[in-house]
């Protein structure tokens, strides 16, 4: 299975990816996680990406495209992969398309998790991540156990201001990839509002149809 999870910030891509990779036994490749790891390590790429990310802006295409196209050539991606957060612009989608054609492999599905804008800010601002287990919590919707609260991370771009910029970037830069995948007949729309278990079931249902 070669697939992409698309959706606005806070749509639940990371939450769903963690569940789906258990079912499909494919690596979860999150461009956001890779960039945050680079920022933490202080690599050249991380230093370049940090300012864009904090402000909620997109990291330049050439930086992200190189990073992801290299990642999907690794041996663990031979049988498939789940991309989360990439592609996020039309040039990124076209670069992935060209790389896959060259490798003579095809995408099976692009799952679009749809959540209205008015729910996104609260989801993102209330998110807390556990760096030990990589579990994603939410202070209201998926509260963490009291004993781990001290170690949880609040992302630098999960401020109201940065989330507003990220939502605007989603509409201006990322939404244009939707017709690109619709025209290929592989776009699957899923309602991302409701219980996370129900959403996982919706996604597995569209993937098996
Ligand atoms: P990235 O890390 O990809 O962030 P994002 O797309 O903004 O998505 P999020 O991680 O915010 O949300 P999510 O959909 O994964 O939601 P989650 O499951 O965590 O990118 C960050 C930045 O990196 C970008 O802004 C950019 O600067 C840069 N970047 C990354 N990729 C790039 C690229 N390709 N090109 C250029 N720049 C790039 O859920 C959110 C919260 O909601 C959690 O607290 C969760 O518990 C809760 N939640 C989940 N599901 C539900 C539900 N059903 N009901 C209630 N709450 C829920």
PDB file of N, CA, C and O in Angstrom, residues 6-8 58 61 87-94 110 112 166-184 187 189:
ATOM      1  N   UNK A   6      -3.859  13.439   3.697  1.00  0.00           N
ATOM      2  CA  UNK A   6      -3.904  14.896   3.502  1.00  0.00           C
ATOM      3  C   UNK A   6      -4.988  15.467   4.412  1.00  0.00           C
ATOM      4  O   UNK A   6      -6.004  14.811   4.657  1.00  0.00           O
ATOM      5  N   UNK A   7      -4.775  16.681   4.855  1.00  0.00           N
ATOM      6  CA  UNK A   7      -5.810  17.339   5.655  1.00  0.00           C
ATOM      7  C   UNK A   7      -5.234  18.574   6.296  1.00  0.00           C
ATOM      8  O   UNK A   7      -4.010  18.716   6.392  1.00  0.00           O
ATOM      9  N   UNK A   8      -6.093  19.461   6.745  1.00  0.00           N
ATOM     10  CA  UNK A   8      -5.602  20.699   7.357  1.00  0.00           C
ATOM     11  C   UNK A   8      -4.888  20.427   8.678  1.00  0.00           C
ATOM     12  O   UNK A   8      -4.985  19.319   9.221  1.00  0.00           O
ATOM     13  N   UNK A  58       5.190  27.452   5.244  1.00  0.00           N
ATOM     14  CA  UNK A  58       5.723  26.224   4.670  1.00  0.00           C
ATOM     15  C   UNK A  58       7.224  26.344   4.461  1.00  0.00           C
ATOM     16  O   UNK A  58       7.731  27.407   4.082  1.00  0.00           O
ATOM     17  N   UNK A  61       9.897  24.282  -0.987  1.00  0.00           N
ATOM     18  CA  UNK A  61       9.706  23.004  -1.677  1.00  0.00           C
ATOM     19  C   UNK A  61      11.001  22.224  -1.874  1.00  0.00           C
ATOM     20  O   UNK A  61      11.033  21.015  -1.641  1.00  0.00           O
ATOM     21  N   UNK A  87       2.671  15.223  -0.103  1.00  0.00           N
ATOM     22  CA  UNK A  87       2.941  16.567  -0.594  1.00  0.00           C
ATOM     23  C   UNK A  87       1.967  17.596  -0.014  1.00  0.00           C
ATOM     24  O   UNK A  87       0.853  17.271   0.377  1.00  0.00           O
ATOM     25  N   UNK A  88       2.424  18.834  -0.034  1.00  0.00           N
ATOM     26  CA  UNK A  88       1.658  19.924   0.550  1.00  0.00           C
ATOM     27  C   UNK A  88       1.546  21.106  -0.402  1.00  0.00           C
ATOM     28  O   UNK A  88       0.954  22.120  -0.056  1.00  0.00           O
ATOM     29  N   UNK A  89       2.127  20.980  -1.566  1.00  0.00           N
ATOM     30  CA  UNK A  89       2.006  22.004  -2.607  1.00  0.00           C
ATOM     31  C   UNK A  89       1.934  21.266  -3.943  1.00  0.00           C
ATOM     32  O   UNK A  89       2.314  20.086  -4.037  1.00  0.00           O
ATOM     33  N   UNK A  90       1.479  21.972  -4.959  1.00  0.00           N
ATOM     34  CA  UNK A  90       1.404  21.350  -6.292  1.00  0.00           C
ATOM     35  C   UNK A  90       2.793  20.912  -6.795  1.00  0.00           C
ATOM     36  O   UNK A  90       2.942  19.792  -7.279  1.00  0.00           O
ATOM     37  N   UNK A  91       3.852  21.762  -6.651  1.00  0.00           N
ATOM     38  CA  UNK A  91       5.178  21.284  -7.086  1.00  0.00           C
ATOM     39  C   UNK A  91       5.633  20.026  -6.324  1.00  0.00           C
ATOM     40  O   UNK A  91       6.269  19.142  -6.906  1.00  0.00           O
ATOM     41  N   UNK A  92       5.284  19.914  -5.037  1.00  0.00           N
ATOM     42  CA  UNK A  92       5.653  18.697  -4.291  1.00  0.00           C
ATOM     43  C   UNK A  92       4.910  17.481  -4.849  1.00  0.00           C
ATOM     44  O   UNK A  92       5.484  16.399  -5.002  1.00  0.00           O
ATOM     45  N   UNK A  93       3.618  17.656  -5.180  1.00  0.00           N
ATOM     46  CA  UNK A  93       2.839  16.539  -5.725  1.00  0.00           C
ATOM     47  C   UNK A  93       3.413  16.112  -7.079  1.00  0.00           C
ATOM     48  O   UNK A  93       3.526  14.911  -7.376  1.00  0.00           O
ATOM     49  N   UNK A  94       3.810  17.086  -7.879  1.00  0.00           N
ATOM     50  CA  UNK A  94       4.357  16.756  -9.205  1.00  0.00           C
ATOM     51  C   UNK A  94       5.722  16.077  -9.078  1.00  0.00           C
ATOM     52  O   UNK A  94       6.038  15.148  -9.824  1.00  0.00           O
ATOM     53  N   UNK A 110      -5.094   8.441  -1.890  1.00  0.00           N
ATOM     54  CA  UNK A 110      -4.837   9.701  -1.184  1.00  0.00           C
ATOM     55  C   UNK A 110      -6.072   9.939  -0.329  1.00  0.00           C
ATOM     56  O   UNK A 110      -7.173  10.121  -0.856  1.00  0.00           O
ATOM     57  N   UNK A 112      -8.169  12.109   2.130  1.00  0.00           N
ATOM     58  CA  UNK A 112      -8.347  13.498   2.577  1.00  0.00           C
ATOM     59  C   UNK A 112      -9.231  13.493   3.817  1.00  0.00           C
ATOM     60  O   UNK A 112     -10.404  13.102   3.758  1.00  0.00           O
ATOM     61  N   UNK A 166      -1.238  28.597   9.517  1.00  0.00           N
ATOM     62  CA  UNK A 166      -1.168  27.246   8.931  1.00  0.00           C
ATOM     63  C   UNK A 166      -2.466  26.899   8.205  1.00  0.00           C
ATOM     64  O   UNK A 166      -2.436  26.282   7.134  1.00  0.00           O
ATOM     65  N   UNK A 167      -3.600  27.285   8.795  1.00  0.00           N
ATOM     66  CA  UNK A 167      -4.882  26.987   8.136  1.00  0.00           C
ATOM     67  C   UNK A 167      -4.971  27.761   6.810  1.00  0.00           C
ATOM     68  O   UNK A 167      -5.377  27.223   5.770  1.00  0.00           O
ATOM     69  N   UNK A 168      -4.546  29.021   6.838  1.00  0.00           N
ATOM     70  CA  UNK A 168      -4.585  29.829   5.609  1.00  0.00           C
ATOM     71  C   UNK A 168      -3.662  29.223   4.542  1.00  0.00           C
ATOM     72  O   UNK A 168      -4.020  29.142   3.357  1.00  0.00           O
ATOM     73  N   UNK A 169      -2.477  28.753   4.971  1.00  0.00           N
ATOM     74  CA  UNK A 169      -1.529  28.128   4.023  1.00  0.00           C
ATOM     75  C   UNK A 169      -2.135  26.844   3.453  1.00  0.00           C
ATOM     76  O   UNK A 169      -1.912  26.496   2.290  1.00  0.00           O
ATOM     77  N   UNK A 170      -2.855  26.119   4.300  1.00  0.00           N
ATOM     78  CA  UNK A 170      -3.490  24.885   3.814  1.00  0.00           C
ATOM     79  C   UNK A 170      -4.427  25.215   2.648  1.00  0.00           C
ATOM     80  O   UNK A 170      -4.382  24.573   1.600  1.00  0.00           O
ATOM     81  N   UNK A 171      -5.251  26.244   2.832  1.00  0.00           N
ATOM     82  CA  UNK A 171      -6.211  26.567   1.774  1.00  0.00           C
ATOM     83  C   UNK A 171      -5.524  27.105   0.519  1.00  0.00           C
ATOM     84  O   UNK A 171      -5.921  26.774  -0.596  1.00  0.00           O
ATOM     85  N   UNK A 172      -4.477  27.930   0.708  1.00  0.00           N
ATOM     86  CA  UNK A 172      -3.873  28.536  -0.488  1.00  0.00           C
ATOM     87  C   UNK A 172      -2.873  27.596  -1.192  1.00  0.00           C
ATOM     88  O   UNK A 172      -2.786  27.587  -2.415  1.00  0.00           O
ATOM     89  N   UNK A 173      -2.125  26.797  -0.426  1.00  0.00           N
ATOM     90  CA  UNK A 173      -1.043  25.996  -1.030  1.00  0.00           C
ATOM     91  C   UNK A 173      -1.382  24.511  -1.171  1.00  0.00           C
ATOM     92  O   UNK A 173      -0.966  23.875  -2.136  1.00  0.00           O
ATOM     93  N   UNK A 174      -2.074  23.953  -0.160  1.00  0.00           N
ATOM     94  CA  UNK A 174      -2.256  22.494  -0.159  1.00  0.00           C
ATOM     95  C   UNK A 174      -3.557  22.075  -0.855  1.00  0.00           C
ATOM     96  O   UNK A 174      -3.559  21.088  -1.604  1.00  0.00           O
ATOM     97  N   UNK A 175      -4.643  22.823  -0.631  1.00  0.00           N
ATOM     98  CA  UNK A 175      -5.918  22.437  -1.254  1.00  0.00           C
ATOM     99  C   UNK A 175      -5.786  22.241  -2.781  1.00  0.00           C
ATOM    100  O   UNK A 175      -6.447  21.355  -3.333  1.00  0.00           O
ATOM    101  N   UNK A 176      -4.920  23.015  -3.492  1.00  0.00           N
ATOM    102  CA  UNK A 176      -4.804  22.787  -4.942  1.00  0.00           C
ATOM    103  C   UNK A 176      -4.281  21.400  -5.344  1.00  0.00           C
ATOM    104  O   UNK A 176      -4.382  21.018  -6.514  1.00  0.00           O
ATOM    105  N   UNK A 177      -3.764  20.609  -4.391  1.00  0.00           N
ATOM    106  CA  UNK A 177      -3.333  19.248  -4.807  1.00  0.00           C
ATOM    107  C   UNK A 177      -4.546  18.303  -4.863  1.00  0.00           C
ATOM    108  O   UNK A 177      -4.448  17.218  -5.425  1.00  0.00           O
ATOM    109  N   UNK A 178      -5.675  18.721  -4.294  1.00  0.00           N
ATOM    110  CA  UNK A 178      -6.835  17.817  -4.253  1.00  0.00           C
ATOM    111  C   UNK A 178      -7.354  17.505  -5.672  1.00  0.00           C
ATOM    112  O   UNK A 178      -7.507  16.334  -6.028  1.00  0.00           O
ATOM    113  N   UNK A 179      -7.577  18.533  -6.519  1.00  0.00           N
ATOM    114  CA  UNK A 179      -8.012  18.202  -7.884  1.00  0.00           C
ATOM    115  C   UNK A 179      -6.983  17.377  -8.662  1.00  0.00           C
ATOM    116  O   UNK A 179      -7.354  16.543  -9.511  1.00  0.00           O
ATOM    117  N   UNK A 180      -5.694  17.579  -8.341  1.00  0.00           N
ATOM    118  CA  UNK A 180      -4.628  16.805  -9.006  1.00  0.00           C
ATOM    119  C   UNK A 180      -4.855  15.301  -8.758  1.00  0.00           C
ATOM    120  O   UNK A 180      -4.800  14.487  -9.687  1.00  0.00           O
ATOM    121  N   UNK A 181      -5.154  14.928  -7.493  1.00  0.00           N
ATOM    122  CA  UNK A 181      -5.359  13.512  -7.177  1.00  0.00           C
ATOM    123  C   UNK A 181      -6.759  13.034  -7.564  1.00  0.00           C
ATOM    124  O   UNK A 181      -6.952  11.859  -7.877  1.00  0.00           O
ATOM    125  N   UNK A 182      -7.739  13.975  -7.573  1.00  0.00           N
ATOM    126  CA  UNK A 182      -9.082  13.582  -8.040  1.00  0.00           C
ATOM    127  C   UNK A 182      -9.007  13.145  -9.490  1.00  0.00           C
ATOM    128  O   UNK A 182      -9.605  12.149  -9.889  1.00  0.00           O
ATOM    129  N   UNK A 183      -8.223  13.896 -10.271  1.00  0.00           N
ATOM    130  CA  UNK A 183      -8.151  13.580 -11.705  1.00  0.00           C
ATOM    131  C   UNK A 183      -7.481  12.232 -11.944  1.00  0.00           C
ATOM    132  O   UNK A 183      -7.666  11.616 -12.978  1.00  0.00           O
ATOM    133  N   UNK A 184      -6.721  11.753 -10.962  1.00  0.00           N
ATOM    134  CA  UNK A 184      -6.103  10.422 -11.104  1.00  0.00           C
ATOM    135  C   UNK A 184      -7.034   9.312 -10.591  1.00  0.00           C
ATOM    136  O   UNK A 184      -6.699   8.134 -10.662  1.00  0.00           O
ATOM    137  N   UNK A 187      -8.452   9.805  -5.083  1.00  0.00           N
ATOM    138  CA  UNK A 187      -8.768  10.610  -3.887  1.00  0.00           C
ATOM    139  C   UNK A 187      -9.950   9.999  -3.126  1.00  0.00           C
ATOM    140  O   UNK A 187     -10.982   9.692  -3.709  1.00  0.00           O
ATOM    141  N   UNK A 189     -12.337  10.787   0.217  1.00  0.00           N
ATOM    142  CA  UNK A 189     -12.686  11.785   1.227  1.00  0.00           C
ATOM    143  C   UNK A 189     -13.259  11.102   2.459  1.00  0.00           C
ATOM    144  O   UNK A 189     -14.107  10.218   2.340  1.00  0.00           O
TER     145      UNK A 189
END
